[in-house]
Short mmCIF file of C-alpha atoms in Angstrom, two decimals:
data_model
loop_
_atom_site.label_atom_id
_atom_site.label_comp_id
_atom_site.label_asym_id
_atom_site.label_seq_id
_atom_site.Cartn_x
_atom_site.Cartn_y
_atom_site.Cartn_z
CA UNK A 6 61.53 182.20 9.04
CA UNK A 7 60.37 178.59 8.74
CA UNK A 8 59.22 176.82 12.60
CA UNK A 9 59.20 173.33 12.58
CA UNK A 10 57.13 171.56 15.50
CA UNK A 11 57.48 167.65 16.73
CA UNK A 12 56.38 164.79 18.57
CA UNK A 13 54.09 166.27 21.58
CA UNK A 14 54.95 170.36 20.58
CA UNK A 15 53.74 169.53 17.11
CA UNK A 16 50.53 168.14 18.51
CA UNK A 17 49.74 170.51 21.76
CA UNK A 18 49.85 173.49 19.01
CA UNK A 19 47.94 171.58 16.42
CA UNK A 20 50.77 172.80 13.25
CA UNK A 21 53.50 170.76 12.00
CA UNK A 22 55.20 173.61 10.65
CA UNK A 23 54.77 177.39 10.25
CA UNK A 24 55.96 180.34 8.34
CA UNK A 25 56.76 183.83 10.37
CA UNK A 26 58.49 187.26 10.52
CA UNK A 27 59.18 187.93 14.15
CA UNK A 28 60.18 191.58 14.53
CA UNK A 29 63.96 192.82 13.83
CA UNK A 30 64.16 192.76 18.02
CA UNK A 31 64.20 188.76 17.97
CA UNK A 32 67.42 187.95 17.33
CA UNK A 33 68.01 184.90 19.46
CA UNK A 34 66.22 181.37 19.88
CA UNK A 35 65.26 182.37 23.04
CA UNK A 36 63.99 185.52 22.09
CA UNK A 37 62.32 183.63 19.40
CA UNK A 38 60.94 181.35 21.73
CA UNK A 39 59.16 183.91 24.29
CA UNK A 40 57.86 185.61 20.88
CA UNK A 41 56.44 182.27 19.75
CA UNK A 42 54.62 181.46 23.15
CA UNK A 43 52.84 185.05 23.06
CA UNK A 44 50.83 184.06 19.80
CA UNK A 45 48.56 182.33 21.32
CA UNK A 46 46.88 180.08 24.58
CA UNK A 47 48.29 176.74 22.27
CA UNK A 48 52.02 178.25 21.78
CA UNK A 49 52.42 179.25 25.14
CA UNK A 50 51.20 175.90 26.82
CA UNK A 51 53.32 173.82 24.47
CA UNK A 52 56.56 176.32 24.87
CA UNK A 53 56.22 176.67 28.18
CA UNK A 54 57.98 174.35 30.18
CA UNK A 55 62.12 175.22 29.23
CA UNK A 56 63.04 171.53 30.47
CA UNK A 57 60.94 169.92 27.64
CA UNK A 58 61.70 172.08 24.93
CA UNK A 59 64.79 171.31 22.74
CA UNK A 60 65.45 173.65 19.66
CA UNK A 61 67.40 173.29 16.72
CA UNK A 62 68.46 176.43 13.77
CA UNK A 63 69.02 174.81 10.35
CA UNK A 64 69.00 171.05 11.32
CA UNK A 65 71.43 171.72 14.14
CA UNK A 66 70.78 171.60 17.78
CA UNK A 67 70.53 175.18 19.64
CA UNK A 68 71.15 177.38 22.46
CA UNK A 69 69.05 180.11 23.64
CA UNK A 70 71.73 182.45 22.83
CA UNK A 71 72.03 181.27 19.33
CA UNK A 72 71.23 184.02 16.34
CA UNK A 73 68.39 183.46 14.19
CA UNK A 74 67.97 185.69 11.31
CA UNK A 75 65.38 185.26 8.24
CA UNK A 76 65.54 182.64 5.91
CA UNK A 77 66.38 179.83 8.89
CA UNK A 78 64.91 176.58 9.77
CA UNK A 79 64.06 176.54 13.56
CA UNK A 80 62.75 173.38 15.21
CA UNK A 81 60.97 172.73 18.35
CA UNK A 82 60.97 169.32 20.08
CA UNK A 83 60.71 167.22 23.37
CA UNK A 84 63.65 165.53 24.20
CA UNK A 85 64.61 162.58 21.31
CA UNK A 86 63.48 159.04 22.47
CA UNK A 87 64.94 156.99 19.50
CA UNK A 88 67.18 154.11 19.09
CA UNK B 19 76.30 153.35 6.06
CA UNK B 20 73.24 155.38 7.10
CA UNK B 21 69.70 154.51 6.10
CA UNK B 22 66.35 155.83 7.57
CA UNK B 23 63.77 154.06 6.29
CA UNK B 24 60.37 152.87 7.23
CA UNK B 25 60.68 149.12 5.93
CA UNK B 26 61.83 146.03 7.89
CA UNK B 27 65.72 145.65 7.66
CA UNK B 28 67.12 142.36 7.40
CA UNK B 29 70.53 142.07 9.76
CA UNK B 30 72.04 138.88 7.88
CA UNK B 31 72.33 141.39 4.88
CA UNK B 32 73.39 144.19 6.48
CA UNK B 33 76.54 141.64 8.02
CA UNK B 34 77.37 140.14 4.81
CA UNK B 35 77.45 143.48 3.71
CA UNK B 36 79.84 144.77 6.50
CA UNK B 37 82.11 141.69 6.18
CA UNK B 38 82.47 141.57 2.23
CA UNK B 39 85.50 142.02 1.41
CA UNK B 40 87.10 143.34 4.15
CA UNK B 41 89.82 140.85 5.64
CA UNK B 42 91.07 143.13 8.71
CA UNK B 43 87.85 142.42 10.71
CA UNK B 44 88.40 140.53 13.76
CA UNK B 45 85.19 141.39 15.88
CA UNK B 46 81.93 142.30 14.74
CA UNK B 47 79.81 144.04 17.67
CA UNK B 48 76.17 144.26 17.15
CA UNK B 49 72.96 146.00 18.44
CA UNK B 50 69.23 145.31 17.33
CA UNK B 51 66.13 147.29 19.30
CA UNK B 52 63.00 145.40 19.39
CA UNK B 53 59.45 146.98 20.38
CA UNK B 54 58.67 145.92 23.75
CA UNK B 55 55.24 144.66 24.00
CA UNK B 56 54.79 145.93 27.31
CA UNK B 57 55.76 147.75 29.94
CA UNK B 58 54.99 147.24 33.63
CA UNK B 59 51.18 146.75 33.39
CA UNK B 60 50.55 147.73 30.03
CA UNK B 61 50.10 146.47 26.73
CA UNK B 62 51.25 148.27 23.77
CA UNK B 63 49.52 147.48 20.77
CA UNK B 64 52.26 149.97 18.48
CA UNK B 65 54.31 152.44 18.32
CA UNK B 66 54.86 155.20 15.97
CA UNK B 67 58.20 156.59 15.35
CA UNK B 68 58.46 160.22 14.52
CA UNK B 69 61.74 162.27 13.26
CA UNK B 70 63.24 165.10 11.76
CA UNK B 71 64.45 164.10 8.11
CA UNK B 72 66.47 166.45 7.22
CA UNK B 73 67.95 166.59 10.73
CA UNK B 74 68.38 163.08 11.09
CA UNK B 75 70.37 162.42 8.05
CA UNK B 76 73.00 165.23 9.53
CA UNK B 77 72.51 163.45 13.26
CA UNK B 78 73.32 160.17 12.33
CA UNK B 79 76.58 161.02 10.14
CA UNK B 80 78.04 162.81 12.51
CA UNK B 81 77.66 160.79 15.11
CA UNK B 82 78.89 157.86 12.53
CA UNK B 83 82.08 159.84 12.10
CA UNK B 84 82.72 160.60 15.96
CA UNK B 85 82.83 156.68 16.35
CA UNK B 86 85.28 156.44 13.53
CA UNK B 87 87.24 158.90 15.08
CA UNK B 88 87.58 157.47 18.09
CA UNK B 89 88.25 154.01 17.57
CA UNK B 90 89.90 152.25 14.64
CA UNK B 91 86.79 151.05 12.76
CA UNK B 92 86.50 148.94 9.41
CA UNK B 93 82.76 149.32 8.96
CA UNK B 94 80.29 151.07 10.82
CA UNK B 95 76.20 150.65 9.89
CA UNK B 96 73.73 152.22 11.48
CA UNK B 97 69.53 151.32 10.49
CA UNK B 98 66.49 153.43 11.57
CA UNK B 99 62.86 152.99 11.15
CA UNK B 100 60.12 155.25 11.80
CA UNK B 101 56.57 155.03 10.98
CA UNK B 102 54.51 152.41 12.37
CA UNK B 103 56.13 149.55 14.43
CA UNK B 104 54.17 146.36 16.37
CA UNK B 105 55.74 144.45 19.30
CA UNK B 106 58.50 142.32 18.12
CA UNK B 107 59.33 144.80 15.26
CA UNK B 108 62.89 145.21 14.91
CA UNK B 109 63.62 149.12 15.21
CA UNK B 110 67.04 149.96 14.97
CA UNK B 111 70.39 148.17 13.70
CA UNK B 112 73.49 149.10 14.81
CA UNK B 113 76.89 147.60 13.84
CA UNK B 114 80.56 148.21 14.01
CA UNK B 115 83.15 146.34 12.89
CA UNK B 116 87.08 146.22 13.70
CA UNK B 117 90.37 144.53 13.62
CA UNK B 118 89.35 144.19 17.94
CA UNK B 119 86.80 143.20 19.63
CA UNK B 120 86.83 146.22 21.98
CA UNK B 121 86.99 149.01 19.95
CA UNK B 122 83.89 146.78 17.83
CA UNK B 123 81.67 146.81 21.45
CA UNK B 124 82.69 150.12 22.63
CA UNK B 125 81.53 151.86 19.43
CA UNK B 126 78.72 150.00 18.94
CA UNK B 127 77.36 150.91 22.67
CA UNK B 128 78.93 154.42 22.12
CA UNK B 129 76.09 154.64 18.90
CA UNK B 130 73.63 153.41 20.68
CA UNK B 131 73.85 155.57 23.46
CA UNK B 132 74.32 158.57 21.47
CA UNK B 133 71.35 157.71 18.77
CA UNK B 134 69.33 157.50 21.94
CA UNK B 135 69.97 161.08 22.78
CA UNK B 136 71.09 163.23 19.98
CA UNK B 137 69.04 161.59 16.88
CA UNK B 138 65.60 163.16 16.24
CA UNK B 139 63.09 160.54 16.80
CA UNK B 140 59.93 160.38 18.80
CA UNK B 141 58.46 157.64 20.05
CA UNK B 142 54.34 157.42 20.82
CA UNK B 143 52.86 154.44 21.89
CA UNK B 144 49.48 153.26 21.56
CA UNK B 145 48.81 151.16 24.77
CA UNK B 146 46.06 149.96 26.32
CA UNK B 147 45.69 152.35 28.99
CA UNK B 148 45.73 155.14 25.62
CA UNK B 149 48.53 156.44 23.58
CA UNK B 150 51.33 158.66 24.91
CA UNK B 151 54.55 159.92 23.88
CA UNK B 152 57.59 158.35 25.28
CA UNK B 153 59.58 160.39 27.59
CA UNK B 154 63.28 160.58 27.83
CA UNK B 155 64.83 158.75 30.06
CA UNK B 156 67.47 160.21 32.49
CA UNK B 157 69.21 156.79 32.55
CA UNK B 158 69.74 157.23 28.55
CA UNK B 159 71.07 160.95 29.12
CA UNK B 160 74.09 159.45 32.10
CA UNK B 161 74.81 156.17 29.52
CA UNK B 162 75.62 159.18 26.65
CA UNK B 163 77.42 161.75 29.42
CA UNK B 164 80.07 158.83 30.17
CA UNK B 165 81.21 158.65 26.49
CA UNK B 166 81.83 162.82 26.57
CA UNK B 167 83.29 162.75 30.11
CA UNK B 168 86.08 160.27 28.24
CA UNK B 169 86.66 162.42 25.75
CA UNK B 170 86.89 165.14 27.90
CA UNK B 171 90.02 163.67 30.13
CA UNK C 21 71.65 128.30 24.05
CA UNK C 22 75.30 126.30 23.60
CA UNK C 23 76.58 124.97 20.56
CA UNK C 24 80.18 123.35 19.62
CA UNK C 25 80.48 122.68 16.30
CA UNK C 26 82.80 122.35 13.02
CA UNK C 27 79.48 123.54 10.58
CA UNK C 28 79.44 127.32 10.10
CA UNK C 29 76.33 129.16 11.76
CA UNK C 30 73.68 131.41 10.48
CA UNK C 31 73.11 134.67 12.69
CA UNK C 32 69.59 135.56 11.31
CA UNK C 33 68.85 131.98 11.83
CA UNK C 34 70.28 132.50 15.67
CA UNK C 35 68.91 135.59 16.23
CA UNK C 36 65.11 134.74 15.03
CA UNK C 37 65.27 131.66 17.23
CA UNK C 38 66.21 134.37 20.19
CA UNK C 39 63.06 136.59 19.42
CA UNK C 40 60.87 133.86 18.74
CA UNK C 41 58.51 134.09 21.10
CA UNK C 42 59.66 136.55 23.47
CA UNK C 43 57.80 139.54 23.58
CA UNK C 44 59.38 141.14 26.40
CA UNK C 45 63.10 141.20 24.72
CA UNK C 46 63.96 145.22 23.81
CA UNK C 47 67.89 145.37 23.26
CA UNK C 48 70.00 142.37 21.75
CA UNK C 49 73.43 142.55 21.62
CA UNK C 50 75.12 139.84 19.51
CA UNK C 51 78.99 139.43 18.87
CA UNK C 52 80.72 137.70 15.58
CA UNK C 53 84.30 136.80 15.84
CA UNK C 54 85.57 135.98 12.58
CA UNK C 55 89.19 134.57 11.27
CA UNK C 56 91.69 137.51 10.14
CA UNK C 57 93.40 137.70 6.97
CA UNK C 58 96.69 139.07 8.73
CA UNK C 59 98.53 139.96 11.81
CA UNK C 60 101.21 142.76 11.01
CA UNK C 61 103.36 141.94 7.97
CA UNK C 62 102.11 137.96 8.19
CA UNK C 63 99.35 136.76 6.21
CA UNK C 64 97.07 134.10 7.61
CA UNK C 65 96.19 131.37 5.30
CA UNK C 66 94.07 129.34 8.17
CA UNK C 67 93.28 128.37 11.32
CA UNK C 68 92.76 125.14 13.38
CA UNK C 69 90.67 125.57 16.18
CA UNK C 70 91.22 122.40 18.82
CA UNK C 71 89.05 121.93 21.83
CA UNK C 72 88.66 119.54 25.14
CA UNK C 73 85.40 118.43 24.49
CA UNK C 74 84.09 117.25 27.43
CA UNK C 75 85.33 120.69 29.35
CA UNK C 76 83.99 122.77 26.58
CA UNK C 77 80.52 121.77 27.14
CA UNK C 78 81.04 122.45 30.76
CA UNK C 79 82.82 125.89 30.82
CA UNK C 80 80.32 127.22 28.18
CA UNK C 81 77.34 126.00 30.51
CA UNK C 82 79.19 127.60 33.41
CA UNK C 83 79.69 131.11 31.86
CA UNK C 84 76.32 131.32 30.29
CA UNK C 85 74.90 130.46 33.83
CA UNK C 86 76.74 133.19 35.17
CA UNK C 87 75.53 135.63 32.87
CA UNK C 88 71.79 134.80 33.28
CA UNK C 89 72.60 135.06 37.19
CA UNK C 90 74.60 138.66 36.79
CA UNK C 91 72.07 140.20 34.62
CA UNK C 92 68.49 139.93 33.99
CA UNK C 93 68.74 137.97 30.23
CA UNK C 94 65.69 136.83 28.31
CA UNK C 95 68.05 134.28 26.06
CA UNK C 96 71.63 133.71 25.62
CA UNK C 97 73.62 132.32 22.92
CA UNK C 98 76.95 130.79 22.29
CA UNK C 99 77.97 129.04 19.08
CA UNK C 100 81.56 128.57 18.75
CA UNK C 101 83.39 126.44 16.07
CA UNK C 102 85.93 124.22 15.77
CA UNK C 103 88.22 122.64 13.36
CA UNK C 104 90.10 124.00 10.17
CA UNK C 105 88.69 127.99 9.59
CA UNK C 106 90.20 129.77 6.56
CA UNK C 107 90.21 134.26 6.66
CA UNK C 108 86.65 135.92 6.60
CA UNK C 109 85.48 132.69 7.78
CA UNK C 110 82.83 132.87 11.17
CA UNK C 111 84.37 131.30 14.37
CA UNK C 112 82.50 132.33 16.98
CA UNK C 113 78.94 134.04 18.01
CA UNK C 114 77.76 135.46 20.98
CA UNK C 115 73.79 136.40 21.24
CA UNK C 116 72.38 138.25 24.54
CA UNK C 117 68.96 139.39 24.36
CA UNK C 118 67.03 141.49 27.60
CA UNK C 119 64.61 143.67 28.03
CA UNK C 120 67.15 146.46 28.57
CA UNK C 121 69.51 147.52 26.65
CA UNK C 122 73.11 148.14 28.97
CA UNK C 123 72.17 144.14 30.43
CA UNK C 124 72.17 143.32 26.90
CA UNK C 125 75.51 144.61 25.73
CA UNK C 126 77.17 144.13 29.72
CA UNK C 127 76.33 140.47 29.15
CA UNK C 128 77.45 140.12 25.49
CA UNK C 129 80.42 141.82 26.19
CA UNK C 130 81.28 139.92 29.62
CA UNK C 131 80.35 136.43 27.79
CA UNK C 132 83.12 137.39 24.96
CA UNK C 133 85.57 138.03 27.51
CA UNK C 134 85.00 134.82 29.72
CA UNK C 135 84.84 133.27 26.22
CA UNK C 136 88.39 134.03 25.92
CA UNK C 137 89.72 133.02 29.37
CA UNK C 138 87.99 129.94 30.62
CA UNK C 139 86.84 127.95 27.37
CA UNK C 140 89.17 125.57 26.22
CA UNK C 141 89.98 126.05 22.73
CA UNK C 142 93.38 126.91 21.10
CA UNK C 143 94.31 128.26 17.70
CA UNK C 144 97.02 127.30 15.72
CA UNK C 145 97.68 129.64 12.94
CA UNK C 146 99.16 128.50 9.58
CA UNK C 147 100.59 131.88 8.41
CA UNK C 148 103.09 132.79 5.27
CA UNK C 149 106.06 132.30 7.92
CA UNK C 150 104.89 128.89 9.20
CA UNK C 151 102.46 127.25 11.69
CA UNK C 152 102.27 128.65 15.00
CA UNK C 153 99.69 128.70 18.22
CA UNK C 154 98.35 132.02 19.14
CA UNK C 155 99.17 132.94 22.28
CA UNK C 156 96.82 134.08 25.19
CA UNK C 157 97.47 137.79 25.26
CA UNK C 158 97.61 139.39 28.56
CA UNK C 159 95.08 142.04 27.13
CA UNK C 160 92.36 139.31 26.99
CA UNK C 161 92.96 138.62 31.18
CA UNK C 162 92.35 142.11 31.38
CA UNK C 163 89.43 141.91 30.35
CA UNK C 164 87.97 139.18 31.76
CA UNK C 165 89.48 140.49 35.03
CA UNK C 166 87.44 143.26 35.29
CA UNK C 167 84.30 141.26 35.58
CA UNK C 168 86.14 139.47 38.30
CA UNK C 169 86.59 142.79 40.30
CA UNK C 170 82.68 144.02 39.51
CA UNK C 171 81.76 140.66 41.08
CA UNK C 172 83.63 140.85 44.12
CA UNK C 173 82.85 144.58 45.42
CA UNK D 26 94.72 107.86 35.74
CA UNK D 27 94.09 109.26 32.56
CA UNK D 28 96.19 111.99 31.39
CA UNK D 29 95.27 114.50 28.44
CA UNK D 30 97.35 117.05 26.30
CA UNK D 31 96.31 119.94 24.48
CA UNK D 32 97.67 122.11 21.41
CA UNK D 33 101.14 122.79 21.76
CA UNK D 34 102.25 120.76 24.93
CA UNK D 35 100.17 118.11 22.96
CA UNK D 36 102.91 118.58 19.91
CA UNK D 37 105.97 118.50 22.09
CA UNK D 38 104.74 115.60 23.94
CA UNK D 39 103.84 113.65 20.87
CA UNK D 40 100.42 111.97 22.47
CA UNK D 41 97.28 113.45 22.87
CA UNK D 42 96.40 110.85 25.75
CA UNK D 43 98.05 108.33 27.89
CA UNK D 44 96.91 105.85 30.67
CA UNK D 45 99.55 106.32 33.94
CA UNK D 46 99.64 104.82 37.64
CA UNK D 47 101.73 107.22 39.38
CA UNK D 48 103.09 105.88 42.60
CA UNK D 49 101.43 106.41 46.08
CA UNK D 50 102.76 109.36 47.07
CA UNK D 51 101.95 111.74 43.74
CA UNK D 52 98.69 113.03 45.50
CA UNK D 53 97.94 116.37 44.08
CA UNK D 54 97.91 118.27 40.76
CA UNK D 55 101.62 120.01 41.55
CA UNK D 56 103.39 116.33 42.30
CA UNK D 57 101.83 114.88 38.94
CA UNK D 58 103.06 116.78 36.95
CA UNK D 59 106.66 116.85 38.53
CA UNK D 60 106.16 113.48 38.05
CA UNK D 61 105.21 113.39 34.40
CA UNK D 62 108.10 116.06 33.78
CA UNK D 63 110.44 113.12 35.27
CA UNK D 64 109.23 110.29 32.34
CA UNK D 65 111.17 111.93 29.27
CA UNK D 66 113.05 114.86 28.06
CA UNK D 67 109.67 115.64 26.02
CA UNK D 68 107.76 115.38 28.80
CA UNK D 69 110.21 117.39 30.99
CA UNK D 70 110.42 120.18 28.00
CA UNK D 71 106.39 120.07 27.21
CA UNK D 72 105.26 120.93 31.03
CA UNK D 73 108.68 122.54 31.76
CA UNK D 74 107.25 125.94 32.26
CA UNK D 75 104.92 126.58 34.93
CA UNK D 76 103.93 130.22 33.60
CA UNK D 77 102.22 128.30 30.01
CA UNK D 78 101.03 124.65 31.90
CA UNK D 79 97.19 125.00 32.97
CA UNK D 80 95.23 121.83 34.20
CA UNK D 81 92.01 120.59 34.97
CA UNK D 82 90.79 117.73 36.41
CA UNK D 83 87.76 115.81 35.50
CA UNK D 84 87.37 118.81 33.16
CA UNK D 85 87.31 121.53 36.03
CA UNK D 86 90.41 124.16 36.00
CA UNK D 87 92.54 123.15 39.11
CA UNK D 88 95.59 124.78 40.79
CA UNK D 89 99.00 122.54 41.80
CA UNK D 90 97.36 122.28 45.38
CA UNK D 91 94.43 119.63 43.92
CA UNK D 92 94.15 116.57 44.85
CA UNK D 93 94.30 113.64 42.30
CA UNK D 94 93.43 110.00 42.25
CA UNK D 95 93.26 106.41 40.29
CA UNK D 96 90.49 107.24 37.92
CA UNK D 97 90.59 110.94 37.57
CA UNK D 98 91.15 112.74 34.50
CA UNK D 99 93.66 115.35 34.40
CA UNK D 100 94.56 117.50 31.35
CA UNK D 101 97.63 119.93 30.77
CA UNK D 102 97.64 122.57 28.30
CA UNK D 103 98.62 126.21 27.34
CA UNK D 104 96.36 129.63 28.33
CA UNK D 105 92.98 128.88 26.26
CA UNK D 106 92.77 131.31 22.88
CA UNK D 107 89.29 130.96 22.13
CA UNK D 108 86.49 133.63 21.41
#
C-alpha cells in the first residue's frame, strides 16, 4: 500500500511518500490511520489531531469508514488552501 | 479546459480562447487570484504552492463538470499554478462563459469557492516573521456549503 | 476607472493597469459582455448602442461610487461602448479588484446589475426579421433590486 | 427649456432635441410631459405610455412629482438596456 504525505503532514514526518503492508486487521482508513500514528513519535504527532487530517484512497477524498485493501494510493493532508 | 501548470498564464489568451468561435456567449464572468503581499503586519516575500497531481487533475474536472451541470455553460476554463509565486503573481484563472450573465457569475464564484476547498493545493508562505503553511479558512468552508445547501433543496 | 467609448477595449491592458501597483489586491473579478449572434430563431446581424452623454458620465460615476462605499475595493473599472457593435464583438467590461475575494465578485456582480438599470444606453438590434430596440427585461430589475433590499436592511 | 429624446420615443417623435417654453403653469416633470403629449399626434403616441416613458432632469432620473423650470434639461426615454 502506497501513503502519500502533504503540505505540513509531509513535513512534520519528514517522508513525502511511503510504501507499507499494514496487517490483514486494517481494513479501514481509520484503522489505517491509528496503525500509521503507532510507527513512530513523528507519525503520531503529525496524525494526531483528526480535525487537521484529511485523507484520500486512490486520488479520491475519504472517510474513516472507507476500505483500503493492498495495491491503493492513500493520501494524508491538512485541509486544501488553493485557489 | 483544465491546466495545472507552474508558468505565468496570460488571461487575454485564455478569453480569446473562450470566445473563438462561439456566438451564443452573452456574459463572460471572470476570476483572477493574486498573491497578497501582506497580511496584517506581515510581509510575505513568496509563496509556494503545493498539490496532489494526480489528484488534482481528477479535482478540478469534476468540479468543471458539476458547474456545467448546473448552469447552461458555453465555456468553462479553469488555470492553476503551483510552485513558487511572488506578490503580485497571478495564481489562479477562472472563467465561465454563457448565453447569461448570471449563470456566467454564479459558476464562476461557484469554482472558485469549490477550488478553494476541494482542490489539493497547499499554500506556505515565506514571511517575514518566518514561513508557515496557510490554514484553511472557515469563511472559505461556509462560501462552498451555500452552493451544496442549493443543491440540496 | 470610467470610460465611454465607440473604440473596442483591451482586458489585459485593463486589468494590468488594475494591478499595477497595488500590492494589497488578492481576488479580481472582471465581467465581459459581448454582442450575441442570436436570440431564439432570429439572427443578429448588429447592434447600435445610443447613449445620453452627459448622464452617462454621471450615472457611471454614481454607481462606481457606490460600490467603493458598499465594499472595501482596491480599483474599479467600467468601460462600456457605444455605437454600431456587430456579434462576438466586446460591449461592455466590468473590473473589481479587493483584497478579498466575495467583495470582489459582490461588487462586480452588483456593478453589472446597476449597469443595466440606471445607465443610459439603449440597443437597437438589426436582426434577420428587421430592426428593433431591446427591451428592458423585468429579469434585469430583479436583479438590481436585490441590491436595493441588501442596502436597506 | 430644453427637451431631449432617446432611442425609440426619439424615432416616433422624429427629433432628438427641441427648445420649448411651456406656459406658467407646467411646473413639474408629470405636467410637461402632458403637455408635450398635447403638441402632436407623434408626440401624444411617443410619451403615450407611462409604463415605457422615464425622465431625467439635468441628467438626474426624476419621477412626475419634479419640479421643472426655464433652463432645465429634461430628457424622455424608454427603460435603459445597457450592460
Amino acid at each position: 500500500m502506497r501513503i502519500l504525505y502533504f503540505a505540513s503532514i509531509r513535513q512534520k514526518i519528514g517522508l513525502a511518500a511511503e510504501e507499507v503492508s499494514p496487517p490483514p486487521e486494517v481494513t479501514t482508513v481509520g484503522a489505517l490511520l491509528e496503525w500509521l500514528k503507532g510507527r513512530d513519535a513523528r507519525h503520531a504527532e503529525a496524525l494526531g489531531d483528526p480535525r487537521v487530517v484529511k485523507v484520500a484512497v486512490n486520488q479520491d477524498f475519504a472517510d474513516p469508514e472507507m476500505k483500503v485493501a493492498e495495491g491503493d494510493e492513500v493520501a494524508f493532508f491538512p485541509p486544501v488552501t488553493g485557489g | 479546459m483544465i491546466r495545472v501548470q507552474t508558468e505565468d498564464f496570460d488571461v487575454a489568451q485564455e478569453l480569446a480562447r473562450v470566445r473563438r468561435g462561439d456566438r451564443g456567449i452573452g456574459g463572460i464572468a471572470l476570476f483572477v487570484g493574486v498573491v497578497r503581499a501582506g497580511a496584517g503586519d506581515e510581509t510575505i516575500r513568496a509563496m509556494t504552492l503545493e498539490h496532489y497531481p494526480a489528484m488534482t487533475e481528477r479535482e478540478l474536472a469534476k468540479i468543471e463538470a458539476e458547474a456545467k451541470a448546473r448552469w447552461p455553460l458555453e465555456a468553462v476554463t479553469i488555470v492553476h499554478r503551483y510552485g513558487r509565486l511572488e506578490p503580485g503573481d497571478q495564481i489562479v484563472l477562472v472563467i465561465a462563459a454563457s448565453s447569461h450573465r448570471q449563470a456566467a457569475f454564479e459558476a464562476c464564484e461557484f469554482l472558485v469557492d469549490w477550488l478553494k476547498t476541494k482542490a489539493p493545493f497547499w499554500k506556505l508562505e515565506d514571511t517575514s516573521s518566518g514561513s508557515r503553511w496557510v490554514e484553511a479558512r472557515a469563511a472559505d468552508d461556509d462560501a462552498a456549503e451555500r452552493w451544496q445547501k442549493e443543491s440540496g433543496s
